[in-house]
Amino acid sequence: MAFDYDKYLRPGKLPHIWCPGCGHGIAMKGLIRAIDICGLDKNNTAIVSGIGCASRLPGYVDFNTLHTAHGRAAAFATGVKMAKPEMNVICVGGDGDGTAIGGNHFIHACRRNIDMTYVIFNNSIYGMTGGQFSPCTPTGAKASTTVYGNPDPTFDISKLAIGAGATFVARTTAFHATQIDKLIAEGIKHKGMAVIEVLDDCPTTYGRRNKFRSVVDMMKRLKDIAVPVAAASKMTAEQLEGKVLTGVLYKEEKPEYCEQYAQVIAKAQGA
Amino acid sequence: MAKKVALLQGNEACALGALYAGCKFFGGYPITPSTEVAEVMSVELPKVGGKFIQMEDEIAAMASVIGASLTGAKVLTATSGPGVSLKQELIGYACIAEVPCVIINVMRGGPSTGMPTGPGQSDVQQAKWGTHGDHAAIALVPASCQEIFSETVRAFNLAEKYRMPVQVLFDEIVGHSRERIEFPEPGDLEVIDRQGPTVPPEEYKPFDTSFGDVPPLAAFGTGYRFHVTGLNKAQDGFPTTKASLVDDEQRRQIRKVDAAQADIEKNEEYLTEDAEIVIFAYGSTSRSARYAVNELRKEGIKAGLFRPITLWPFPEKRVAALAKQAKAIIVPEMNLGQMVLEVERVAKGACEIGFLGRVDGEPINPGQIIDKVKEVK
Ligand SMILES: Cc1ncc(C[n+]2csc(CCOP(=O)(O)OP(=O)(O)O)c2C)c(N)n1
Ligand code: SF4
């Protein structure tokens, strides 16, 4: 039987704002399936975003939803989680939102290892504001503010998350739609900070400028660059040039922030 | 039974006032001269099962308190000038999304890092205008340790009652002075909790004005699923750009404070009944002013003190009346002319306005005020 997305969508809120061919819709469907896999209670789940095209997601889904300011999702979400640790907290947002303006909050949420799941929709560009480059835009690529080619080096979000202390880090792409739900579900089940990077596409502001003739071309690129971690271990550095690893990239059990704070409370109360 | 008393710093009294009001969450980032508020909260909150978190910066601190407030908790953050500047975008968020929260600003000199340990009163206009867009503001300016305690409690009450951020500003002198404080017993001071929904979850709209200009606020995780955004929105909480809805929302959010001015306003007056010279002073400056009034009266000069405790919304009616009664209003403040602008605006030329500003990190002393009064006399 076909999956029933309606159960999780808010009645009357579609159509969404996303352009035809935008990868954000694929990522949203993956997130919904992941929530279903985990059997999360809608009343006990908060979805928090920043600002950007990706960050419009919370408006469409039927949970406790919080659309914050540009870059601040992780910081708002930290407040929600700390105040009510029994809630499932999921952050969503774009690469610009999460790693440029929100970079500081992102790394510190990772460092605390607070129990939330952060899904970054990495389309390598600022979609909503019309295609300026983001920290994830490939060097040399065209954006509305890098018409001569992007001179900036690029963030590897997953490596950044691992370096900052996240205890579950995974990556997939909008092409690998059936992997999105599995990885997000694993992230949700993980106790601690889980980061799932979903490489997706912005045909409107990135594809056009960078000579992708169609959405299919962009999807094809996602398919071509992805290499599952297991396969990568058998490949040479040369073969891995220009590829990105997908699957679970890192997993570790470590004390979680809210649990650590529960011990502070116990100590303060004389336990 | 005698009241419990202590010798406390203003900042410590602030933290204890917050706990009295039922604060259960503090998100902050250290900055002098406000740090003791955070320090006391870090010790006391876990004792009552509350949460303290030191965030990575002031923006994050502001974000965390808004997030926590949406779960139903009473929330506090404390900072100083540069920190408030960082929080400004999210203070606007709390205004438009109507999220109760209390922001303490222990004022120091500025702009920028200015004088970290020097007192100032130069954030008073920031408290009114310090975010983008049109919005209402509530700001309180206690002048003593005891009053910091009670005004912090009142700030929580106003935040919860009117569903909005409330700022409490005190200058470094009041924040760091040690004074005797008498602790109110539970029940002595009113403690107000926000109005929750009375309708079932299916019918709940987070901005439903059929309940008045301050719509009831549900909490995340209680079965009421709703959407919160910083965008202009309709009553159901979802974004809209429809002109009439945007206009309604913007005006209502300002009207809810305007209409409640009588409830929010609080002033203290000393010998103003027959005053020919009224000194308008707040915070630590008002204490020098009170001394000055006593000295001036000894010399036969009919001076009086008007001390706003609620700075925003501004006590327009009363100040306008005093301007008609008095020959002059003197405004001493630790800035180069901020609240004096407001006094001038409402006095509408009815009396002379004298100004005395000081920004060298030293308090305004009674002698300076006396000299200024004699100058205009
Ligand atoms: C403080 C602030 N700065 C800038 C903006 C403008 N802005 C809105 S969305 C956005 C970029 C969004 O890009 P990304 O997060 O990558 O998401 P996408 O739109 O690509 O999904 C920017 C810069 C803003 N809203 N607030
Ligand atoms: S602009 Fe780009 S990111 Fe935004 S909706 Fe369109 S395709 Fe998606």
XYZ file of C-alpha atoms and ligand atoms in Angstrom:
682
model
C 0.000 0.000 0.000
C 1.200 3.487 -0.747
C 2.550 5.473 2.166
C -0.043 7.829 3.661
C 1.681 11.215 3.908
C -1.619 12.947 4.613
C -1.535 11.621 8.142
C 1.365 13.966 8.847
C 0.548 16.922 6.611
C -1.518 19.851 7.775
C -4.797 20.057 5.956
C -5.095 23.060 3.664
C -1.438 24.107 3.733
C -0.458 22.786 0.297
C 0.638 23.711 -2.307
C 4.077 24.370 -0.848
C 6.306 27.244 -1.938
C 9.012 25.037 -3.447
C 9.819 25.260 -7.164
C 9.193 22.311 -9.495
C 12.216 20.030 -9.256
C 13.411 21.362 -5.910
C 14.930 18.615 -3.786
C 13.402 19.923 -0.560
C 10.130 18.107 -1.203
C 11.925 14.775 -1.531
C 13.750 15.444 1.725
C 10.496 16.365 3.469
C 8.865 13.133 2.377
C 11.889 11.256 3.693
C 11.577 13.021 7.025
C 7.886 12.156 7.264
C 8.573 8.488 6.541
C 11.338 8.518 9.160
C 8.969 9.917 11.769
C 6.529 7.185 10.835
C 9.193 4.475 11.091
C 10.035 5.711 14.591
C 6.362 5.952 15.539
C 6.797 9.424 17.018
C 3.770 10.940 18.707
C 2.755 14.098 16.842
C 1.890 15.838 20.097
C 5.286 15.120 21.515
C 7.395 16.118 18.539
C 8.676 19.605 17.749
C 10.041 20.535 14.339
C 12.186 23.637 14.340
C 13.674 25.517 11.395
C 15.452 28.755 10.575
C 14.795 30.844 7.462
C 15.177 29.809 3.846
C 13.289 27.672 1.373
C 14.094 24.484 3.292
C 13.040 26.140 6.517
C 9.465 26.525 5.281
C 8.958 22.819 5.901
C 7.468 23.130 9.415
C 4.475 25.021 8.059
C 3.343 21.965 6.127
C 3.603 19.273 8.756
C 1.277 18.601 11.655
C 3.484 18.768 14.732
C 4.518 21.422 17.245
C 6.300 23.597 14.722
C 8.625 26.537 15.134
C 9.851 28.615 12.195
C 12.473 30.851 13.786
C 14.931 33.473 12.535
C 17.672 32.910 9.942
C 20.292 30.589 11.399
C 18.839 30.188 14.854
C 17.005 26.875 14.649
C 19.494 24.922 16.767
C 19.458 27.562 19.506
C 15.642 27.693 19.691
C 15.536 23.914 19.584
C 18.023 23.701 22.441
C 15.634 25.778 24.561
C 12.702 23.538 23.669
C 14.637 20.346 24.395
C 16.170 21.569 27.658
C 12.847 22.817 28.960
C 11.003 19.629 27.902
C 13.497 16.783 27.402
C 10.651 14.307 26.889
C 9.899 15.933 23.525
C 11.405 14.675 20.274
C 13.114 17.655 18.704
C 13.954 17.780 15.017
C 15.678 20.696 13.293
C 15.491 21.252 9.567
C 17.055 23.915 7.387
C 19.277 24.837 4.504
C 23.055 24.758 4.274
C 23.258 28.542 4.441
C 20.976 28.698 7.431
C 22.766 25.949 9.325
C 26.403 26.571 8.526
C 26.808 30.282 7.702
C 24.689 32.482 9.942
C 23.833 29.508 12.160
C 27.273 27.922 12.156
C 28.000 28.818 15.736
C 24.746 27.381 17.054
C 25.190 24.304 14.900
C 28.643 23.426 16.207
C 27.654 24.085 19.799
C 24.572 21.888 19.564
C 26.947 19.197 18.249
C 29.406 19.846 21.070
C 26.713 19.509 23.735
C 25.535 16.294 22.156
C 21.996 17.365 22.950
C 19.427 14.806 21.896
C 18.046 16.271 18.701
C 18.050 15.366 15.043
C 19.273 18.041 12.664
C 18.491 17.474 8.996
C 20.394 19.835 6.712
C 19.076 20.210 3.175
C 22.299 21.023 1.389
C 21.580 22.465 -2.040
C 24.928 24.322 -2.094
C 23.263 27.703 -2.460
C 21.057 30.361 -0.865
C 17.835 29.514 -2.639
C 15.356 31.850 -1.023
C 17.325 35.040 -1.550
C 17.995 34.247 -5.183
C 21.157 32.197 -5.440
C 23.995 33.849 -3.576
C 26.830 31.495 -2.652
C 26.784 29.633 0.652
C 29.633 28.061 2.637
C 28.730 24.843 0.816
C 28.921 26.211 -2.723
C 31.730 24.419 -4.564
C 34.800 26.546 -5.190
C 34.646 27.883 -8.699
C 30.856 27.560 -9.003
C 28.658 30.402 -10.162
C 26.277 32.183 -7.856
C 24.608 35.574 -8.064
C 27.409 37.004 -5.935
C 30.172 34.934 -7.533
C 29.639 35.526 -11.216
C 33.396 35.115 -11.802
C 33.388 31.777 -9.996
C 33.291 31.205 -6.249
C 36.679 31.968 -4.650
C 35.661 30.552 -1.245
C 36.661 27.140 0.075
C 33.756 24.838 0.888
C 32.466 23.325 4.116
C 32.018 19.600 4.413
C 28.993 19.670 6.749
C 29.329 16.086 7.881
C 33.000 16.485 8.775
C 32.155 19.727 10.527
C 29.503 17.944 12.598
C 31.827 15.095 13.503
C 34.591 17.518 14.438
C 32.232 19.526 16.597
C 31.101 16.489 18.571
C 27.883 15.188 17.030
C 27.541 11.508 17.893
C 25.570 10.396 14.848
C 26.411 11.755 11.412
C 25.036 10.506 8.115
C 24.780 11.737 4.551
C 22.653 10.904 1.577
C 21.179 12.659 -1.438
C 17.771 13.525 -2.840
C 18.434 10.968 -5.584
C 18.723 8.226 -2.973
C 15.236 8.970 -1.713
C 14.703 5.631 -0.006
C 17.843 6.064 2.045
C 16.741 9.418 3.449
C 14.062 7.977 5.741
C 16.294 5.158 6.974
C 19.134 7.496 7.928
C 16.872 10.095 9.533
C 15.084 7.339 11.453
C 18.403 6.046 12.712
C 19.282 9.588 13.724
C 16.013 10.033 15.593
C 16.531 6.772 17.467
C 20.085 7.766 18.368
C 20.432 9.336 21.820
C 22.413 12.527 21.294
C 23.020 14.974 18.500
C 22.309 13.401 15.126
C 23.124 15.254 11.917
C 21.802 14.029 8.594
C 23.039 15.899 5.563
C 20.804 15.506 2.535
C 22.481 16.732 -0.633
C 19.731 18.116 -2.807
C 19.261 20.520 -5.652
C 18.066 24.008 -6.400
C 17.347 24.041 -10.103
C 16.069 27.608 -9.963
C 19.088 29.443 -8.653
C 21.966 26.956 -8.825
C 21.196 24.661 -11.720
C 20.536 27.381 -14.233
C 23.740 29.259 -13.494
C 25.912 26.181 -13.408
C 24.880 24.689 -16.711
C 22.623 21.917 -15.530
C 20.225 21.655 -18.418
C 17.488 20.031 -16.383
C 16.495 18.749 -12.971
C 17.305 15.296 -14.280
C 20.887 16.452 -14.869
C 21.109 17.654 -11.301
C 19.734 14.377 -9.983
C 22.168 12.497 -12.156
C 25.026 14.415 -10.610
C 23.811 13.479 -7.120
C 23.657 9.868 -8.205
C 27.153 9.992 -9.695
C 29.009 11.659 -6.854
C 27.563 9.469 -4.075
C 29.682 6.579 -2.887
C 28.460 4.407 0.003
C 31.023 4.284 2.829
C 31.481 0.527 2.482
C 32.270 0.797 -1.212
C 34.614 3.719 -0.600
C 36.862 1.633 1.615
C 37.776 -0.407 -1.445
C 38.431 2.589 -3.667
C 41.656 4.505 -4.315
C 42.108 8.171 -3.561
C 42.055 8.788 -7.275
C 38.753 7.000 -7.705
C 37.303 8.981 -4.796
C 38.239 12.351 -6.270
C 35.101 14.518 -6.520
C 32.911 11.937 -4.770
C 31.066 12.232 -1.476
C 30.617 9.441 1.016
C 27.068 8.457 1.885
C 25.518 6.354 4.623
C 26.298 6.454 8.335
C 29.620 8.273 8.531
C 30.011 8.339 12.281
C 28.356 6.867 15.332
C 29.360 6.961 18.941
C 27.683 6.606 22.348
C 28.469 9.528 24.612
C 26.742 11.291 27.524
C 23.787 13.330 26.294
C 23.299 16.939 27.404
C 19.848 16.769 29.010
C 20.841 13.640 30.904
C 23.983 15.385 32.116
C 21.839 18.280 33.292
C 19.495 15.887 35.091
C 22.534 14.952 37.175
C 23.120 18.633 37.931
C 19.540 18.835 39.189
C 20.023 15.723 41.307
C 23.202 17.166 42.840
C 21.608 20.556 43.492
C 18.729 18.802 45.224
C 21.155 16.967 47.485
C 21.100 13.519 45.945
C 6.930 35.992 62.233
C 9.562 38.489 61.153
C 10.323 38.713 57.462
C 13.467 37.045 56.178
C 16.070 39.672 55.428
C 19.458 39.659 53.717
C 22.174 41.946 52.455
C 22.158 41.448 48.717
C 23.444 42.832 45.474
C 20.819 44.115 43.049
C 21.773 41.439 40.554
C 21.299 38.715 43.168
C 17.940 40.174 44.145
C 16.958 40.053 40.495
C 17.633 36.322 40.271
C 15.715 35.666 43.486
C 12.816 37.771 42.232
C 12.725 35.671 39.075
C 12.563 32.481 41.132
C 9.768 33.973 43.263
C 7.858 34.643 40.029
C 8.216 30.982 39.064
C 11.013 31.225 36.507
C 12.057 27.745 35.388
C 14.504 28.450 32.576
C 17.484 30.728 32.178
C 19.504 30.977 28.978
C 22.382 33.412 29.062
C 25.836 34.486 28.043
C 28.142 36.206 30.546
C 28.698 39.944 30.374
C 29.667 42.431 33.038
C 27.882 43.936 34.922
C 25.065 41.378 34.684
C 26.904 38.107 35.346
C 25.744 37.605 38.935
C 22.182 37.143 37.697
C 23.331 34.133 35.663
C 25.537 32.838 38.454
C 22.758 32.834 41.023
C 20.348 31.247 38.529
C 22.871 28.486 37.800
C 22.931 27.636 41.504
C 19.255 28.065 42.336
C 17.348 26.856 39.271
C 18.338 23.175 39.463
C 17.286 23.159 43.132
C 13.711 23.779 41.993
C 13.988 21.472 38.995
C 14.535 24.395 36.624
C 17.106 24.578 33.854
C 20.098 26.853 33.423
C 22.026 26.881 30.195
C 24.992 28.998 29.228
C 24.612 29.384 25.480
C 27.285 30.180 22.902
C 26.285 33.836 22.561
C 23.495 36.272 23.365
C 21.583 35.498 20.186
C 21.502 31.848 21.165
C 20.540 32.773 24.719
C 17.565 34.759 23.435
C 16.617 31.938 21.075
C 16.803 29.366 23.846
C 14.511 31.318 26.144
C 11.930 31.767 23.389
C 12.056 28.042 22.648
C 11.734 27.185 26.331
C 8.877 29.639 26.810
C 6.923 27.885 24.073
C 6.972 24.726 26.191
C 5.129 26.704 28.870
C 8.058 27.687 31.084
C 8.621 31.134 32.557
C 11.955 32.237 31.165
C 14.701 34.749 31.847
C 17.864 36.015 30.211
C 20.200 38.667 31.561
C 22.757 40.754 29.769
C 24.163 44.226 29.241
C 24.271 46.705 26.342
C 26.314 44.798 23.727
C 24.354 41.666 24.566
C 21.023 43.404 24.077
C 22.271 44.652 20.712
C 22.853 41.027 19.697
C 19.474 39.931 20.972
C 17.594 42.575 19.050
C 16.521 40.502 16.062
C 15.029 37.900 18.370
C 13.430 40.442 20.684
C 11.478 41.365 17.563
C 10.717 37.690 17.052
C 9.320 37.452 20.585
C 7.226 40.577 19.880
C 5.641 39.313 16.687
C 5.245 35.702 17.795
C 3.992 36.978 21.165
C 6.196 34.823 23.348
C 6.491 35.805 27.030
C 10.055 36.324 28.239
C 11.959 38.601 30.584
C 15.198 40.282 29.541
C 17.414 41.930 32.145
C 19.737 44.682 30.958
C 22.219 45.833 33.580
C 23.262 49.017 31.842
C 26.872 50.007 31.397
C 28.541 52.672 29.319
C 28.697 52.413 25.539
C 28.449 52.301 22.566
C 30.214 49.020 21.981
C 32.275 47.602 24.801
C 32.374 51.069 26.333
C 32.960 50.849 30.035
C 32.211 47.326 31.209
C 32.269 48.159 34.897
C 31.005 51.735 34.630
C 27.329 52.561 35.043
C 25.210 54.013 32.283
C 21.593 54.736 31.465
C 22.095 54.968 27.759
C 20.098 51.914 26.690
C 16.757 53.436 27.602
C 15.821 54.267 24.020
C 17.205 50.932 22.859
C 14.678 49.299 25.188
C 11.904 50.996 23.236
C 13.210 50.871 19.697
C 15.783 48.132 19.818
C 14.547 45.803 17.149
C 13.294 46.301 13.617
C 9.703 46.957 12.653
C 6.780 48.423 14.535
C 6.171 46.919 17.933
C 5.185 47.708 21.490
C 7.668 47.675 24.341
C 7.469 47.281 28.090
C 10.509 48.280 30.139
C 10.859 48.693 33.902
C 13.562 50.649 35.733
C 13.895 49.727 39.406
C 16.069 51.909 41.617
C 16.919 49.721 44.608
C 17.691 46.177 45.538
C 14.241 45.659 47.053
C 12.622 47.126 43.984
C 14.711 45.011 41.616
C 13.225 41.986 43.356
C 9.630 43.180 43.118
C 9.946 44.660 39.631
C 11.465 41.452 38.327
C 8.394 39.649 39.642
C 6.199 42.287 37.980
C 8.142 41.920 34.713
C 7.264 38.204 34.643
C 3.644 39.053 35.378
C 3.487 41.566 32.540
C 5.271 39.225 30.127
C 2.828 36.425 30.898
C -0.232 38.652 30.950
C 0.497 40.476 27.706
C 2.345 37.640 25.944
C 5.462 39.578 25.057
C 9.067 40.319 25.962
C 9.521 42.628 28.945
C 12.819 44.313 29.711
C 14.060 45.289 33.155
C 16.819 47.870 33.046
C 18.970 48.857 35.943
C 22.205 50.737 35.885
C 25.361 49.111 37.175
C 25.168 51.116 40.408
C 21.836 49.563 41.389
C 22.881 46.157 40.056
C 26.067 46.039 42.093
C 25.082 47.925 45.269
C 24.574 45.796 48.333
C 21.446 46.677 50.238
C 19.159 45.203 52.826
C 16.287 43.343 51.309
C 13.172 41.970 52.960
C 11.938 38.860 51.218
C 8.257 38.731 50.481
C 6.583 35.518 51.617
C 4.882 33.429 48.936
C 1.573 35.141 48.307
C 2.754 38.624 49.349
C 3.409 39.583 45.725
C 1.020 38.723 42.961
C 2.285 36.036 40.565
C 0.508 35.772 37.225
C 0.638 32.810 34.835
C -0.100 33.076 31.146
C -3.598 32.361 29.900
C -3.794 28.919 28.326
C -6.413 27.802 25.829
C -9.905 26.897 26.976
C -10.880 25.358 23.634
C -10.094 21.790 22.579
C -6.917 21.291 20.491
C -8.808 21.008 17.175
C -10.248 24.489 17.669
C -7.114 26.180 18.983
C -5.611 29.059 17.067
C -2.532 30.677 18.596
C -3.597 34.183 17.551
C -7.337 33.891 18.046
C -8.482 37.428 18.823
C -11.981 36.345 19.764
C -10.406 36.042 23.219
C -9.241 39.654 23.137
C -6.088 41.429 22.107
C -3.945 38.948 24.023
C -4.774 35.506 22.597
C -4.315 32.475 24.888
C -1.012 30.646 24.397
C -0.824 26.856 24.463
C 2.390 24.997 25.284
C 4.264 22.614 23.033
C 3.878 19.026 24.122
C 0.425 19.399 25.662
C -1.654 18.143 22.760
C -2.073 21.546 21.156
C -0.163 21.440 17.887
C 0.374 24.860 16.420
C 2.786 26.769 14.213
C 4.949 29.631 15.397
C 6.710 31.928 12.938
C 8.303 35.349 12.789
C 6.405 36.075 9.603
C 3.218 38.067 9.611
C 0.453 35.568 10.038
C -3.254 34.997 10.266
C -5.042 33.960 13.475
C -4.190 30.319 12.847
C -0.469 31.159 13.040
C 0.299 30.489 9.366
C 2.009 33.103 7.206
C -0.048 35.593 5.291
C 0.704 38.687 3.245
C -2.928 39.725 3.017
C -2.839 43.452 3.691
C -5.833 43.594 6.018
C -4.607 40.688 8.158
C -1.085 42.074 8.417
C -2.438 45.480 9.333
C -4.768 43.999 11.980
C -1.977 42.013 13.543
C 0.523 44.871 13.629
C -1.952 47.281 15.164
C -3.324 44.813 17.672
C 0.124 44.019 19.009
C 0.723 47.683 19.727
C -2.821 48.287 20.941
C -2.630 45.513 23.542
C -0.012 47.552 25.389
C -1.500 51.001 24.750
C -4.862 49.868 26.084
C -3.250 48.440 29.195
C -1.188 51.519 30.029
C -2.971 52.023 33.351
C -2.164 48.464 34.408
C 1.437 48.609 33.244
C 2.341 52.130 34.345
C 3.953 52.617 37.731
C 5.564 55.795 39.027
C 6.659 57.214 42.319
C 6.265 60.863 43.200
C 7.883 62.748 46.051
C 6.768 66.267 47.011
C 5.313 66.953 43.582
C 1.923 68.313 44.832
C 3.145 71.889 45.004
C 6.397 71.484 43.069
C 7.544 74.285 40.825
C 10.600 72.367 39.732
C 10.067 68.697 38.990
C 13.050 66.422 38.658
C 12.379 63.512 36.331
C 14.852 60.808 37.286
C 15.050 57.035 37.208
C 17.343 54.298 38.458
C 20.261 55.255 40.674
C 20.003 58.867 39.477
C 16.599 59.127 41.145
C 18.231 58.479 44.498
C 20.563 61.450 44.056
C 17.557 63.435 42.888
C 15.570 62.617 46.016
C 18.441 63.827 48.163
C 18.621 66.972 46.060
C 14.894 67.612 46.519
C 15.275 67.468 50.317
C 18.199 69.888 50.219
C 16.379 72.266 47.873
C 13.280 72.233 50.067
C 15.458 73.260 53.049
C 16.399 76.314 51.018
C 12.756 77.054 50.300
C 12.853 75.898 46.678
C 9.724 73.944 45.811
C 11.290 70.959 44.162
C 9.744 67.519 43.672
C 10.709 64.166 42.194
C 8.903 62.197 39.521
C 10.356 58.717 39.241
C 9.104 56.426 36.499
C 9.300 52.752 37.456
C 7.692 51.779 34.172
C 9.753 53.568 31.547
C 7.931 52.130 28.531
C 5.169 52.702 27.779
C 6.071 56.254 28.800
C 3.918 57.878 31.526
C 2.679 60.505 29.083
C -0.423 61.772 30.877
C 1.200 62.350 34.218
C 4.309 63.988 32.785
C 2.145 66.247 30.603
C 0.175 67.284 33.704
C 3.352 68.001 35.645
C 4.660 70.079 32.734
C 1.531 72.251 32.991
C 1.910 72.605 36.763
C 5.641 73.231 37.010
C 7.915 76.010 35.868
C 10.515 73.515 34.809
C 11.246 69.825 34.570
C 14.872 68.834 35.040
C 16.047 65.521 33.589
C 19.324 64.202 34.954
C 20.420 60.926 33.361
C 23.599 58.981 32.694
C 23.527 59.552 28.947
C 23.719 62.525 26.656
C 19.994 63.046 26.334
C 17.599 60.151 25.864
C 14.556 60.258 28.167
C 14.716 64.030 28.084
C 13.544 63.734 24.473
C 10.442 61.935 25.673
C 9.803 64.490 28.408
C 10.137 67.297 25.848
C 7.815 65.481 23.487
C 4.973 65.190 25.974
C 5.553 68.575 27.667
C 4.859 70.215 24.304
C 6.529 73.424 25.440
C 4.331 73.851 28.539
C 7.363 74.416 30.752
C 11.103 74.793 30.571
C 13.051 71.532 30.286
C 16.515 71.329 31.813
C 18.907 68.538 31.043
C 21.872 67.178 32.932
C 23.820 64.351 31.323
C 26.840 62.449 32.500
C 28.712 59.724 30.614
C 32.044 59.508 32.392
C 31.218 56.415 34.415
C 30.591 58.438 37.564
C 27.156 58.699 39.148
C 25.226 61.947 38.951
C 25.520 63.416 42.438
C 22.965 65.521 44.321
C 25.153 68.634 44.154
C 25.071 68.607 40.357
C 21.288 68.341 40.359
C 20.969 71.157 42.907
C 23.190 73.383 40.760
C 21.143 72.586 37.658
C 17.869 73.409 39.447
C 19.287 76.742 40.603
C 20.415 77.479 37.061
C 16.871 77.284 35.683
C 15.229 78.737 38.794
C 19.348 37.924 9.696
C 18.990 37.561 8.307
N 19.911 37.686 7.333
C 19.591 37.372 6.079
C 18.360 36.911 5.759
C 18.034 36.611 4.322
N 17.943 35.190 3.993
C 16.767 34.545 3.989
S 16.884 32.957 3.514
C 18.561 33.121 3.263
C 19.395 31.994 2.725
C 18.735 30.690 2.733
O 19.604 29.749 2.209
P 19.676 28.292 2.768
O 19.670 28.302 4.247
O 20.807 27.596 2.140
O 18.274 27.660 2.356
P 17.568 27.449 0.939
O 16.755 28.688 0.679
O 18.639 27.241 -0.076
O 16.719 26.269 1.165
C 18.989 34.402 3.577
C 20.374 34.864 3.434
C 17.413 36.794 6.792
N 16.171 36.359 6.599
N 17.761 37.125 8.049
S 14.654 28.603 -5.031
Fe 15.769 26.702 -5.075
S 15.748 25.985 -2.953
Fe 14.151 27.517 -3.155
S 12.313 26.363 -3.631
Fe 13.189 27.013 -5.575
S 14.463 25.303 -6.174
Fe 14.029 25.023 -4.008
